[in-house]
mmCIF file of C-alpha atoms in Angstrom:
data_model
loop_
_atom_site.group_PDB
_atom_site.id
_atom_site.type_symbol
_atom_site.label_atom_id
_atom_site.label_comp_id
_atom_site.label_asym_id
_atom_site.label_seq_id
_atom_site.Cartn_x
_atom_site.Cartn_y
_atom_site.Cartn_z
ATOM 1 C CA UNK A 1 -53.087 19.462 137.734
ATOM 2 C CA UNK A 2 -49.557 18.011 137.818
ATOM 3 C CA UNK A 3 -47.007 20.749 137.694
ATOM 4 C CA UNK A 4 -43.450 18.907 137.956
ATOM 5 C CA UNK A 5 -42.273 16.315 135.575
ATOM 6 C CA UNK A 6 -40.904 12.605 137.657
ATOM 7 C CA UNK A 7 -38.025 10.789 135.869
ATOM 8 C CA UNK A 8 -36.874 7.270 137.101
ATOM 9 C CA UNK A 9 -33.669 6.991 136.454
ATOM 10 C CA UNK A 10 -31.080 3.557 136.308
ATOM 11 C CA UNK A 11 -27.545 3.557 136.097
ATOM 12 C CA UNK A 12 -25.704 0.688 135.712
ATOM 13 C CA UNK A 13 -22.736 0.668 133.440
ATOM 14 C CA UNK A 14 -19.621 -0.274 135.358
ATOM 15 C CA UNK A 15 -19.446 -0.935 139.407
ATOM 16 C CA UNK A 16 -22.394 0.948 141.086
ATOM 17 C CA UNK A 17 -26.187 -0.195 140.895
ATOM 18 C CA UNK A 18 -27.921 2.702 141.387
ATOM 19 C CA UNK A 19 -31.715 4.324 141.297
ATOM 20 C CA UNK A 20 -33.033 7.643 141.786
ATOM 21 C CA UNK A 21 -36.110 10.230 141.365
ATOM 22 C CA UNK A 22 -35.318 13.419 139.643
ATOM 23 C CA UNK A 23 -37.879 16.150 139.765
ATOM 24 C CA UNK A 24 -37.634 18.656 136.557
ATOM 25 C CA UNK A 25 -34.173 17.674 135.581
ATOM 26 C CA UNK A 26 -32.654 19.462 138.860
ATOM 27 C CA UNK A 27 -34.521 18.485 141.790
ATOM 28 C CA UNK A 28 -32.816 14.869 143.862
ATOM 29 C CA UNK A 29 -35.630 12.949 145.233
ATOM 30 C CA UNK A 30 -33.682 9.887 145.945
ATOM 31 C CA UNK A 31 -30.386 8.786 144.816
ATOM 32 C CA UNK A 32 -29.440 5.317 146.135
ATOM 33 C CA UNK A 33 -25.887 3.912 144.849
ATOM 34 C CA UNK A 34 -24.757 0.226 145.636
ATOM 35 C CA UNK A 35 -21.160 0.349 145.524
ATOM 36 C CA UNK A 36 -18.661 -2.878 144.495
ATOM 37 C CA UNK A 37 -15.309 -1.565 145.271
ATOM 38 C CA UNK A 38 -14.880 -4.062 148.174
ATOM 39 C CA UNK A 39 -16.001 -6.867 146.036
ATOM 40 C CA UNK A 40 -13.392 -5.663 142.995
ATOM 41 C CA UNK A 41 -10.481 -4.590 145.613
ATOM 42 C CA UNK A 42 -8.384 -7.684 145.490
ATOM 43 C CA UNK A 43 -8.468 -8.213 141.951
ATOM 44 C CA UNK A 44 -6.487 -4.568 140.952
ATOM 45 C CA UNK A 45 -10.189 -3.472 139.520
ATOM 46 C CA UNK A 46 -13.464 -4.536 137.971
ATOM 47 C CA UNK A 47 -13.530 -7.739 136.603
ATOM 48 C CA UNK A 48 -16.887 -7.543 134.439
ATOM 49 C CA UNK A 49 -18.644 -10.698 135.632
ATOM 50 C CA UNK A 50 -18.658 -10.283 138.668
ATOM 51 C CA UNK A 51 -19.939 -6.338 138.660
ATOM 52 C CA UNK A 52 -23.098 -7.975 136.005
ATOM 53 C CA UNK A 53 -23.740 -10.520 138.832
ATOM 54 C CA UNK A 54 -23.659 -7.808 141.708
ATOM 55 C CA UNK A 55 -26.192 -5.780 139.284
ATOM 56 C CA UNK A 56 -28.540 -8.696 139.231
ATOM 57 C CA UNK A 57 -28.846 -8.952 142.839
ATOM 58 C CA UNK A 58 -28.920 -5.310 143.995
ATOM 59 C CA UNK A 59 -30.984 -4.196 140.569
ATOM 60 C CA UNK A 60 -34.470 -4.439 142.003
ATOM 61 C CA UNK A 61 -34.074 -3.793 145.564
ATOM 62 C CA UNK A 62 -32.477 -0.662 144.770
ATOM 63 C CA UNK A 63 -35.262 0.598 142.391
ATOM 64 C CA UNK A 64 -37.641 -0.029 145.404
ATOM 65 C CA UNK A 65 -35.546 2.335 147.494
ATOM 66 C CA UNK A 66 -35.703 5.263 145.705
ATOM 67 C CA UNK A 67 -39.097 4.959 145.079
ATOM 68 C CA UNK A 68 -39.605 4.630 148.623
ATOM 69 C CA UNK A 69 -37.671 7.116 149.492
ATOM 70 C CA UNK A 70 -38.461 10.010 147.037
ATOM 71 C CA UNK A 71 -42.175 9.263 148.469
ATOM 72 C CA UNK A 72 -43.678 8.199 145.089
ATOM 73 C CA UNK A 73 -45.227 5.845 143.156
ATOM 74 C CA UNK A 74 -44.840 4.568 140.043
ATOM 75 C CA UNK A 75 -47.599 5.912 138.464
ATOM 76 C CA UNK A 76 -46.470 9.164 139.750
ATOM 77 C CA UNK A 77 -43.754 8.801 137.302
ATOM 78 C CA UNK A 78 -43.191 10.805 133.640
ATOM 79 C CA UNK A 79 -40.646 8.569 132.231
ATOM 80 C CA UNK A 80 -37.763 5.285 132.968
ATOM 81 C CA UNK A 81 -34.482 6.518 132.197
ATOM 82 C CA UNK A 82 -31.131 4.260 131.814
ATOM 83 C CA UNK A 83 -27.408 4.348 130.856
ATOM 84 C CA UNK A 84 -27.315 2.565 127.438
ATOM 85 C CA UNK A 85 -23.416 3.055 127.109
ATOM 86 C CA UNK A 86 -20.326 3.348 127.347
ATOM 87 C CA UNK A 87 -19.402 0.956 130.110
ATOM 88 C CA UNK A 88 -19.350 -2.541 129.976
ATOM 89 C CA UNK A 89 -21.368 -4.559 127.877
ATOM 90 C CA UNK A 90 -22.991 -7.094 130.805
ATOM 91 C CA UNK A 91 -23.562 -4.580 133.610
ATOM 92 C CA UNK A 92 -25.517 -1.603 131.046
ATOM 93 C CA UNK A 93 -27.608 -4.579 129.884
ATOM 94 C CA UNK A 94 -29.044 -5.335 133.625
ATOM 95 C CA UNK A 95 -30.107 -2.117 133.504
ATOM 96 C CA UNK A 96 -31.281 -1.678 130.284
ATOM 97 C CA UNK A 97 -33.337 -4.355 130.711
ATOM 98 C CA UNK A 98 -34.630 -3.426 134.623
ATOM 99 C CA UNK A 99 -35.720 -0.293 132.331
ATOM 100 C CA UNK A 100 -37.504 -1.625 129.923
ATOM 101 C CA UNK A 101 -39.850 -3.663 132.028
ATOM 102 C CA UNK A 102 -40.595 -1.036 134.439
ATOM 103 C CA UNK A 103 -41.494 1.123 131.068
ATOM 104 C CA UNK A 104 -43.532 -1.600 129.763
ATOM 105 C CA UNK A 105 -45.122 -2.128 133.314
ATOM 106 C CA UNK A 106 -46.551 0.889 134.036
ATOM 107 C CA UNK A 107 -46.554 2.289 130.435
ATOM 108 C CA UNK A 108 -44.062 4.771 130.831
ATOM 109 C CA UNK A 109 -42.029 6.359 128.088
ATOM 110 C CA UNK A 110 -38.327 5.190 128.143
ATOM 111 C CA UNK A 111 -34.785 7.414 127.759
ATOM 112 C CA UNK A 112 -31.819 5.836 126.762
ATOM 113 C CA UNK A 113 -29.091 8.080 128.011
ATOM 114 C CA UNK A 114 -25.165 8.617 127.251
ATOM 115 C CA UNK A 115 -23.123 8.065 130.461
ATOM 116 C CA UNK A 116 -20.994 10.929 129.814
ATOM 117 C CA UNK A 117 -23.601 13.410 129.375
ATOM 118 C CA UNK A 118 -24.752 11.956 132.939
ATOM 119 C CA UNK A 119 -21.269 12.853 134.181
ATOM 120 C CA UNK A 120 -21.772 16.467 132.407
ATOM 121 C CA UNK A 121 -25.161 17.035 133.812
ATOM 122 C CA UNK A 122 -24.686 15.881 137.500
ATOM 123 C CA UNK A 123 -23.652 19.853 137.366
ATOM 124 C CA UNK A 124 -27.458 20.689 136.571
ATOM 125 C CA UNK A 125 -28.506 19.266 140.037
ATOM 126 C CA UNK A 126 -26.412 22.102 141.914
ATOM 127 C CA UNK A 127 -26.789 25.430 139.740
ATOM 128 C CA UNK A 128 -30.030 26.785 139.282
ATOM 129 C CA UNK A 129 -29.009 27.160 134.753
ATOM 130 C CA UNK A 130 -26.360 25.842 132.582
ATOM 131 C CA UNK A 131 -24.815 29.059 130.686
ATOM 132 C CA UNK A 132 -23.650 27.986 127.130
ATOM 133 C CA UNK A 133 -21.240 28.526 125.770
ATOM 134 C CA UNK A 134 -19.893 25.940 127.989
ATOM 135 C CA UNK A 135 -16.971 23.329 128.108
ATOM 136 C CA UNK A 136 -16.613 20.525 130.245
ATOM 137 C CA UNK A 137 -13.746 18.958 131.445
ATOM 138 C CA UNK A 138 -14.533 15.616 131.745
ATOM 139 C CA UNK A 139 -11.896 13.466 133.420
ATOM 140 C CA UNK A 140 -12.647 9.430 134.523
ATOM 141 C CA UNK A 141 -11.376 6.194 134.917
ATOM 142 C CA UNK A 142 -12.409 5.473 131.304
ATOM 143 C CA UNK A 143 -12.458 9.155 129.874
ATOM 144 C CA UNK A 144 -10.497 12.168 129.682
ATOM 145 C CA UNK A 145 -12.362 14.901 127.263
ATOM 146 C CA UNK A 146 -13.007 18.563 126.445
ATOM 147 C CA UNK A 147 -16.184 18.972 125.903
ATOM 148 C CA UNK A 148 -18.004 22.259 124.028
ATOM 149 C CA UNK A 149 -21.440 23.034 124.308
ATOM 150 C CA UNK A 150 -23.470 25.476 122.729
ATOM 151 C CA UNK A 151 -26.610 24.666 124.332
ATOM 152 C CA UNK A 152 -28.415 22.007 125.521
ATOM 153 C CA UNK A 153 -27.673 18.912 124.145
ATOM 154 C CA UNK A 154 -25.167 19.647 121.921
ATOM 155 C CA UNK A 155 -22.136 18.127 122.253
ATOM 156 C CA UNK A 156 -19.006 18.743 120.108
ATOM 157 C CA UNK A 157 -15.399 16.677 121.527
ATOM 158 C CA UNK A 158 -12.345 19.145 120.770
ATOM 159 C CA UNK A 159 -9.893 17.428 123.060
ATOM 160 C CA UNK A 160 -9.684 13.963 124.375
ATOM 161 C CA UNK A 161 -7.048 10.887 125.434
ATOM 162 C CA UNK A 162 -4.837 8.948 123.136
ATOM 163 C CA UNK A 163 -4.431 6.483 125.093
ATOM 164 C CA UNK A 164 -4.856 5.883 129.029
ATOM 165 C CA UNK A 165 -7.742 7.988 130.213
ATOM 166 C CA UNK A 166 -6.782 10.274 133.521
ATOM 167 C CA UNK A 167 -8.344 8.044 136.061
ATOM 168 C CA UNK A 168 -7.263 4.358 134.651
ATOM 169 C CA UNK A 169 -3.384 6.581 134.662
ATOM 170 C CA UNK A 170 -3.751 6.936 138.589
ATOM 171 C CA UNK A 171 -4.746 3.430 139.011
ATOM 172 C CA UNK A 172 -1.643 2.029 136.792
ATOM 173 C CA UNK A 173 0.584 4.418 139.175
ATOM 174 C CA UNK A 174 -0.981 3.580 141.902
ATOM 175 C CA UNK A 175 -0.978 -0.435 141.468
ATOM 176 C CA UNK A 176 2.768 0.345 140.562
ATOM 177 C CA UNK A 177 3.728 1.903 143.574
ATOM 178 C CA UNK A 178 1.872 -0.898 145.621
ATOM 179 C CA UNK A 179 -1.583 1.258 146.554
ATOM 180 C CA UNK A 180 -4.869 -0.743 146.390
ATOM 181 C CA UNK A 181 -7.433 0.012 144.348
ATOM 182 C CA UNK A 182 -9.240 2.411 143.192
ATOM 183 C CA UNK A 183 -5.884 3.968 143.489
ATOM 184 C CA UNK A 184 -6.703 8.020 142.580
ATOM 185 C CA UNK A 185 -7.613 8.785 146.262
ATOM 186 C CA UNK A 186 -4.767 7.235 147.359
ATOM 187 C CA UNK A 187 -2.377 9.188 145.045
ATOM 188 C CA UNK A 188 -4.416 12.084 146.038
ATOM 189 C CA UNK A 189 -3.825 11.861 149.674
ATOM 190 C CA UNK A 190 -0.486 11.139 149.517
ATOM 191 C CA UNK A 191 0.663 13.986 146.574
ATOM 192 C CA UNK A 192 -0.762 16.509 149.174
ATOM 193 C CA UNK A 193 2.294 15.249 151.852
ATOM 194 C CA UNK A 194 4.675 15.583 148.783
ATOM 195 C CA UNK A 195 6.494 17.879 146.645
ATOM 196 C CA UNK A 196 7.069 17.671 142.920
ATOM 197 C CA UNK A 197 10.743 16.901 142.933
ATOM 198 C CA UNK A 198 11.280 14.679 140.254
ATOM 199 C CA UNK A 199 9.438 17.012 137.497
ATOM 200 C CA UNK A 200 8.052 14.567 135.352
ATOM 201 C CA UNK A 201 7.174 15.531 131.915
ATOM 202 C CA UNK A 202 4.111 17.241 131.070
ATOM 203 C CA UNK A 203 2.139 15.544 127.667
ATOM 204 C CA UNK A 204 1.465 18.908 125.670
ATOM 205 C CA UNK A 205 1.104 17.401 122.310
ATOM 206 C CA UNK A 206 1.032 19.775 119.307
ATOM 207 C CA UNK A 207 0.711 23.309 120.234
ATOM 208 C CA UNK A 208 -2.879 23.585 118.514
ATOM 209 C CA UNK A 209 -4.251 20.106 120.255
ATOM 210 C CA UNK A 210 -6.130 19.898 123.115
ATOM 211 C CA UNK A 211 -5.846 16.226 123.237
ATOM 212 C CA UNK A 212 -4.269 14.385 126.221
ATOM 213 C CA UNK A 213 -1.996 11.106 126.512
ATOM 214 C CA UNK A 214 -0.977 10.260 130.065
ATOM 215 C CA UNK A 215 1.041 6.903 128.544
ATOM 216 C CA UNK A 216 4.117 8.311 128.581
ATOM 217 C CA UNK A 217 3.465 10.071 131.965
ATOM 218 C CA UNK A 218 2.761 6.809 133.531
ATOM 219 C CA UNK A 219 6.021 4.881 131.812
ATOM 220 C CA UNK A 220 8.468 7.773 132.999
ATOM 221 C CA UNK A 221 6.949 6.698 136.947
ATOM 222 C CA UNK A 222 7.810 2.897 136.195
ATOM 223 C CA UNK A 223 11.199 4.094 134.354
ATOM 224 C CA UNK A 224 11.940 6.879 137.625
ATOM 225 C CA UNK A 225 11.197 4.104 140.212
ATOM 226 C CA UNK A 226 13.439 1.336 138.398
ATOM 227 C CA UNK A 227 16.302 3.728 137.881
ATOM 228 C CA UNK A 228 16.067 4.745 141.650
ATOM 229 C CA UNK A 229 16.096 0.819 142.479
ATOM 230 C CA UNK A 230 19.296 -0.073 140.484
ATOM 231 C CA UNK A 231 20.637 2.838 141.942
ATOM 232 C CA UNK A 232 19.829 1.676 145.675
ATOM 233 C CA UNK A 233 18.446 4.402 146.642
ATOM 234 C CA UNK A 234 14.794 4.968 148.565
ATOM 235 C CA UNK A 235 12.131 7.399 146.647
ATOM 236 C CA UNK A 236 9.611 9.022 148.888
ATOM 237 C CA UNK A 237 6.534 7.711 147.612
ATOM 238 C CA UNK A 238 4.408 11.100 148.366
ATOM 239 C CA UNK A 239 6.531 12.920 146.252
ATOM 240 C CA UNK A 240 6.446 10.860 143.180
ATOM 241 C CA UNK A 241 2.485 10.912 143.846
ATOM 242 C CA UNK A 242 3.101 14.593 143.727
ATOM 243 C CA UNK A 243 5.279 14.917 141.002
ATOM 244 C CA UNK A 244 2.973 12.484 139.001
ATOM 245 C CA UNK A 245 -0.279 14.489 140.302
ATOM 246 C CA UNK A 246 1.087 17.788 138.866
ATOM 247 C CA UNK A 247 2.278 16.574 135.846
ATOM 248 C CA UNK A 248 -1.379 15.308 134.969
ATOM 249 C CA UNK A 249 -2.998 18.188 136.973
ATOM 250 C CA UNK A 250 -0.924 21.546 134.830
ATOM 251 C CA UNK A 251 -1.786 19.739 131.666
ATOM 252 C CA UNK A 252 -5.360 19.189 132.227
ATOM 253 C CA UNK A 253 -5.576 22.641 133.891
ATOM 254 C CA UNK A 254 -3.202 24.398 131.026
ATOM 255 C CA UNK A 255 -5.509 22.961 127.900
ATOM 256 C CA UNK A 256 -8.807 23.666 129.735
ATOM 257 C CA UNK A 257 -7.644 27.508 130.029
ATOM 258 C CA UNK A 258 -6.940 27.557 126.415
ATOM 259 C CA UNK A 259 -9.857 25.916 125.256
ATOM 260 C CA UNK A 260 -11.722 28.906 127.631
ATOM 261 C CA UNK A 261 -9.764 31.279 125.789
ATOM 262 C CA UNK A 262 -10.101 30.105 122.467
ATOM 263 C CA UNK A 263 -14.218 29.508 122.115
ATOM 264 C CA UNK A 264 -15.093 32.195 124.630
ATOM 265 C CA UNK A 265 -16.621 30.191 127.258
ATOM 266 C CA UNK A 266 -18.714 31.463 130.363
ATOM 267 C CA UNK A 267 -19.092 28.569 132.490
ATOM 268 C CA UNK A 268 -16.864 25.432 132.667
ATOM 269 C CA UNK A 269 -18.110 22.151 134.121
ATOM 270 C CA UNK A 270 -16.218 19.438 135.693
ATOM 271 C CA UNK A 271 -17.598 16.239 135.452
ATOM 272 C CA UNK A 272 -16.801 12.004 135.883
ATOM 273 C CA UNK A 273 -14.810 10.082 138.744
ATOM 274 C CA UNK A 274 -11.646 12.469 138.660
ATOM 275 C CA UNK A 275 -13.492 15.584 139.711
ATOM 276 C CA UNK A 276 -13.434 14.494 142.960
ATOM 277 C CA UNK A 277 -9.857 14.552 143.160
ATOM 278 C CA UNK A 278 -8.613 17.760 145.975
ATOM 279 C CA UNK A 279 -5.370 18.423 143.854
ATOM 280 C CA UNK A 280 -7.413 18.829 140.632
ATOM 281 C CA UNK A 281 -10.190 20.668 142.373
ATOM 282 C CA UNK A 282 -7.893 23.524 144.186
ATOM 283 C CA UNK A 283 -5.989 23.780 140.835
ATOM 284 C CA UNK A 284 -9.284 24.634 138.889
ATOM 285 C CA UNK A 285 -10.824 26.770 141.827
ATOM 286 C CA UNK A 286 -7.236 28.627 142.034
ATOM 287 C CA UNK A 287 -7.552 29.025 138.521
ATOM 288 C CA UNK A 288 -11.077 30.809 138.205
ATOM 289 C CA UNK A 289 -10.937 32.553 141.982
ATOM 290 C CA UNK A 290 -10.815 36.252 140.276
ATOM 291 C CA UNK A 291 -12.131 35.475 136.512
ATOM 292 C CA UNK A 292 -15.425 36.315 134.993
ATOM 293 C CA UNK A 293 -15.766 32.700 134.122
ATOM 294 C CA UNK A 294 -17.840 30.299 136.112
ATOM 295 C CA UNK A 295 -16.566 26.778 137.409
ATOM 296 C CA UNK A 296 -18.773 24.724 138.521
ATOM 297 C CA UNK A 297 -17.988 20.929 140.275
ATOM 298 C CA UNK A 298 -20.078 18.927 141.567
ATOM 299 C CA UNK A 299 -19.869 17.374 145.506
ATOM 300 C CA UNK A 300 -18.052 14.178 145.506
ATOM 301 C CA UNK A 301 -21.124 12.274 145.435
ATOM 302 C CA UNK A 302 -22.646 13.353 142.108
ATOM 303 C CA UNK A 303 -18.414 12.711 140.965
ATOM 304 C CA UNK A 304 -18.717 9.070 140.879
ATOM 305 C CA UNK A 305 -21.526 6.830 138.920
ATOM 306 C CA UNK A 306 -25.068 7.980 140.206
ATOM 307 C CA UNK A 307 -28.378 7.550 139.149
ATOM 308 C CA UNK A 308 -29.403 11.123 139.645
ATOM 309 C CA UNK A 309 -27.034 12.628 136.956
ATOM 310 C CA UNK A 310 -29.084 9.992 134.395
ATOM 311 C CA UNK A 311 -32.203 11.459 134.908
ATOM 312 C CA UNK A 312 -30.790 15.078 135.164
ATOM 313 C CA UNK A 313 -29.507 14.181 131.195
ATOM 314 C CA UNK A 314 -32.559 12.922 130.603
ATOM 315 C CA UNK A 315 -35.105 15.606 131.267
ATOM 316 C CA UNK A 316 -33.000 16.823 128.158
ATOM 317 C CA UNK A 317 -34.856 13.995 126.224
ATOM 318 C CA UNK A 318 -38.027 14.369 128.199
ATOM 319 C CA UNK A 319 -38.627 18.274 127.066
ATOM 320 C CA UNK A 320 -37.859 17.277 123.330
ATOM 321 C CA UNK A 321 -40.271 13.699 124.163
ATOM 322 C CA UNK A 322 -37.206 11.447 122.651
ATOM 323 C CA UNK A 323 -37.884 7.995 123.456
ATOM 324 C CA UNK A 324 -36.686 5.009 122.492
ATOM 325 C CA UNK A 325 -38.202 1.435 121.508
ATOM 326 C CA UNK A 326 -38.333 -1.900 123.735
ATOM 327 C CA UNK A 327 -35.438 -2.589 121.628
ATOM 328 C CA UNK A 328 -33.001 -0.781 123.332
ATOM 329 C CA UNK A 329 -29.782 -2.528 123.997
ATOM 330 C CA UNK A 330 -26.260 -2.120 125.842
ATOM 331 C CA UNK A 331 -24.301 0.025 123.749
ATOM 332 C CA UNK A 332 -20.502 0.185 125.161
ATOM 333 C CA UNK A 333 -19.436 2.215 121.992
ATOM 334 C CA UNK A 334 -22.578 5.009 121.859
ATOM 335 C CA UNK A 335 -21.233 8.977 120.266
ATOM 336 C CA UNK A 336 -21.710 11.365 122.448
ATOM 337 C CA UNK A 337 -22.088 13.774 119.333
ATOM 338 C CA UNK A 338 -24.766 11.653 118.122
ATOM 339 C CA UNK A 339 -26.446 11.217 120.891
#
């Protein structure tokens, strides 16, 4: 009799094609990512035609790898999961449609899932439970949220951006200041061989909100490094990477405390591109060293776009056996809360 439950998952919503085998929602069988940044690099970031045509070659043969290498079949399989949104509108459609004739293949029951509840439950691959109440802090190149969870599922937003999420901030920075892109581990290195000297401001908002806007933030770098220029005199780039780093980094840090505070939370999860940042990480782990709370971040792999945090979301779906029709679609502008 089969014990463990064998989820397929696809993600495919910005520049990685990826595939992988879950086991159970928390066991990685496989987790093969195809990565674009080289193709994307001297354009300043993705340009959406080009990722969709990248998907359409690399789609299939990645599937076949992690099958392969999660040493299945796909009749071994429970269910085809797939990003259905956010991201952009051509790449989540490869997938969703790579999905939906493997499901109708091998008559599999399909999952549609929310790429940010991916990002949240890439964290369910390395702890052996999720303890509500939780919040996430999820910080990308596309989001920047607060996320409160009272149990599986559930997902209520209490905080996010105004404008420029965290991770497309670095990038604007870092394409000012004449790094390549993706420019957050460049502003990463380079803030650790700097010092926070120009104390930029720090984007509280009102004193109840746990919203973020990193807009201004980014204008007072281009406004710092003009006024330096007409000036004629040199800035050290690593230590406006640092002073820009830990004007993002106390703010992000400073809210997420509150919001621990305020809704009594026992475990926090990091999630999305950002969490791999070192400056970020040591600020949070700093944070939570001697506190009864429990911070959890996942390895930089299961930081970026992946496959496996799909089908860890979607066991979620599997337990409750909520599928979805053959008319599934891209869906750049799916709630989370709805989901």
């Amino acid at each position: 009799m089969k014990q463990s439950e064998l989820i397929l998952a696809i993600e495919t919503s910005c520049d990685e094609t990826s595939a992988a085998v879950i086991e159970d929602g928390k066991r990685i069988l496989s987790n093969v990512v195809s990565s674009q940044i080289e193709s994307h690099k001297r354009f300043g970031g993705v340009v959406p035609e080009i990722a969709s045509r990248h998907h359409v070659e690399q789609i299939t043969v990645i599937v076949e790898e992690a099958i392969k290498k999660a040493g299945v079949d796909f009749e071994d399989l429970d269910a085809v999961a797939v990003t259905e949104g956010p991201g952009l509108v051509g790449a989540l459609l490869i997938g969703v449609n790579a999905a939906k004739a493997i499901a109708y293949a091998h008559d599999l029951p399909l999952i549609g899932v929310h790429h940010i509840a991916g990002h949240i439950y890439a964290n369910q691959l390395i702890v052996d439970s999720l303890t509500f109440p939780l919040l996430a802090l999820v910080v990308s190149g596309g989001h920047t949220e607060l996320i409160y969870m009272k149990e599986h599922g559930s997902f209520e937003i209490i905080g996010e951006t105004r404008d420029d999420a965290v991770g497309e901030a670095y990038d604007k920075v870092a394409r000012t200041i004449g790094l390549p892109y993706p420019g957050g581990p460049h502003i990463d290195r380079l803030a650790a061989e700097g010092t926070d000297v120009l104390k930029l401001p720090r984007a509280w908002l009102e004193a109840d909100s746990y919203d973020f806007s990193f807009s201004g933030l980014k204008s007072a770098v281009i406004n710092t490094l003009h006024n330096y220029k007409q000036r004629g005199e040199e800035i050290k780039v690593e230590d406006l990477a640092a002073s820009f780093q830990a004007s993002v980094i106390e703010v992000l840090v400073g809210k997420t405390k509150r919001a621990v505070e305020q809704y009594n939370i026992n475990q926090v999860l990091v999630a999305g591109g950002v969490a791999a940042n070192k400056g970020l990480r040591n600020a949070l782990e700093a944070e939570y060293a001697d506190s009864n709370v429990n911070l959890i971040i996942p390895p930089l792999n299961l930081c970026t776009d992946n496959a496996a945090m799909i089908g860890a979301a979607a066991s979620i779906k599997l337990k409750k056996k909520e599928f979805v029709g053959y008319d599934l679609n891209g869906n750049p502008g799916i709630d989370l809360e709805q989901w």
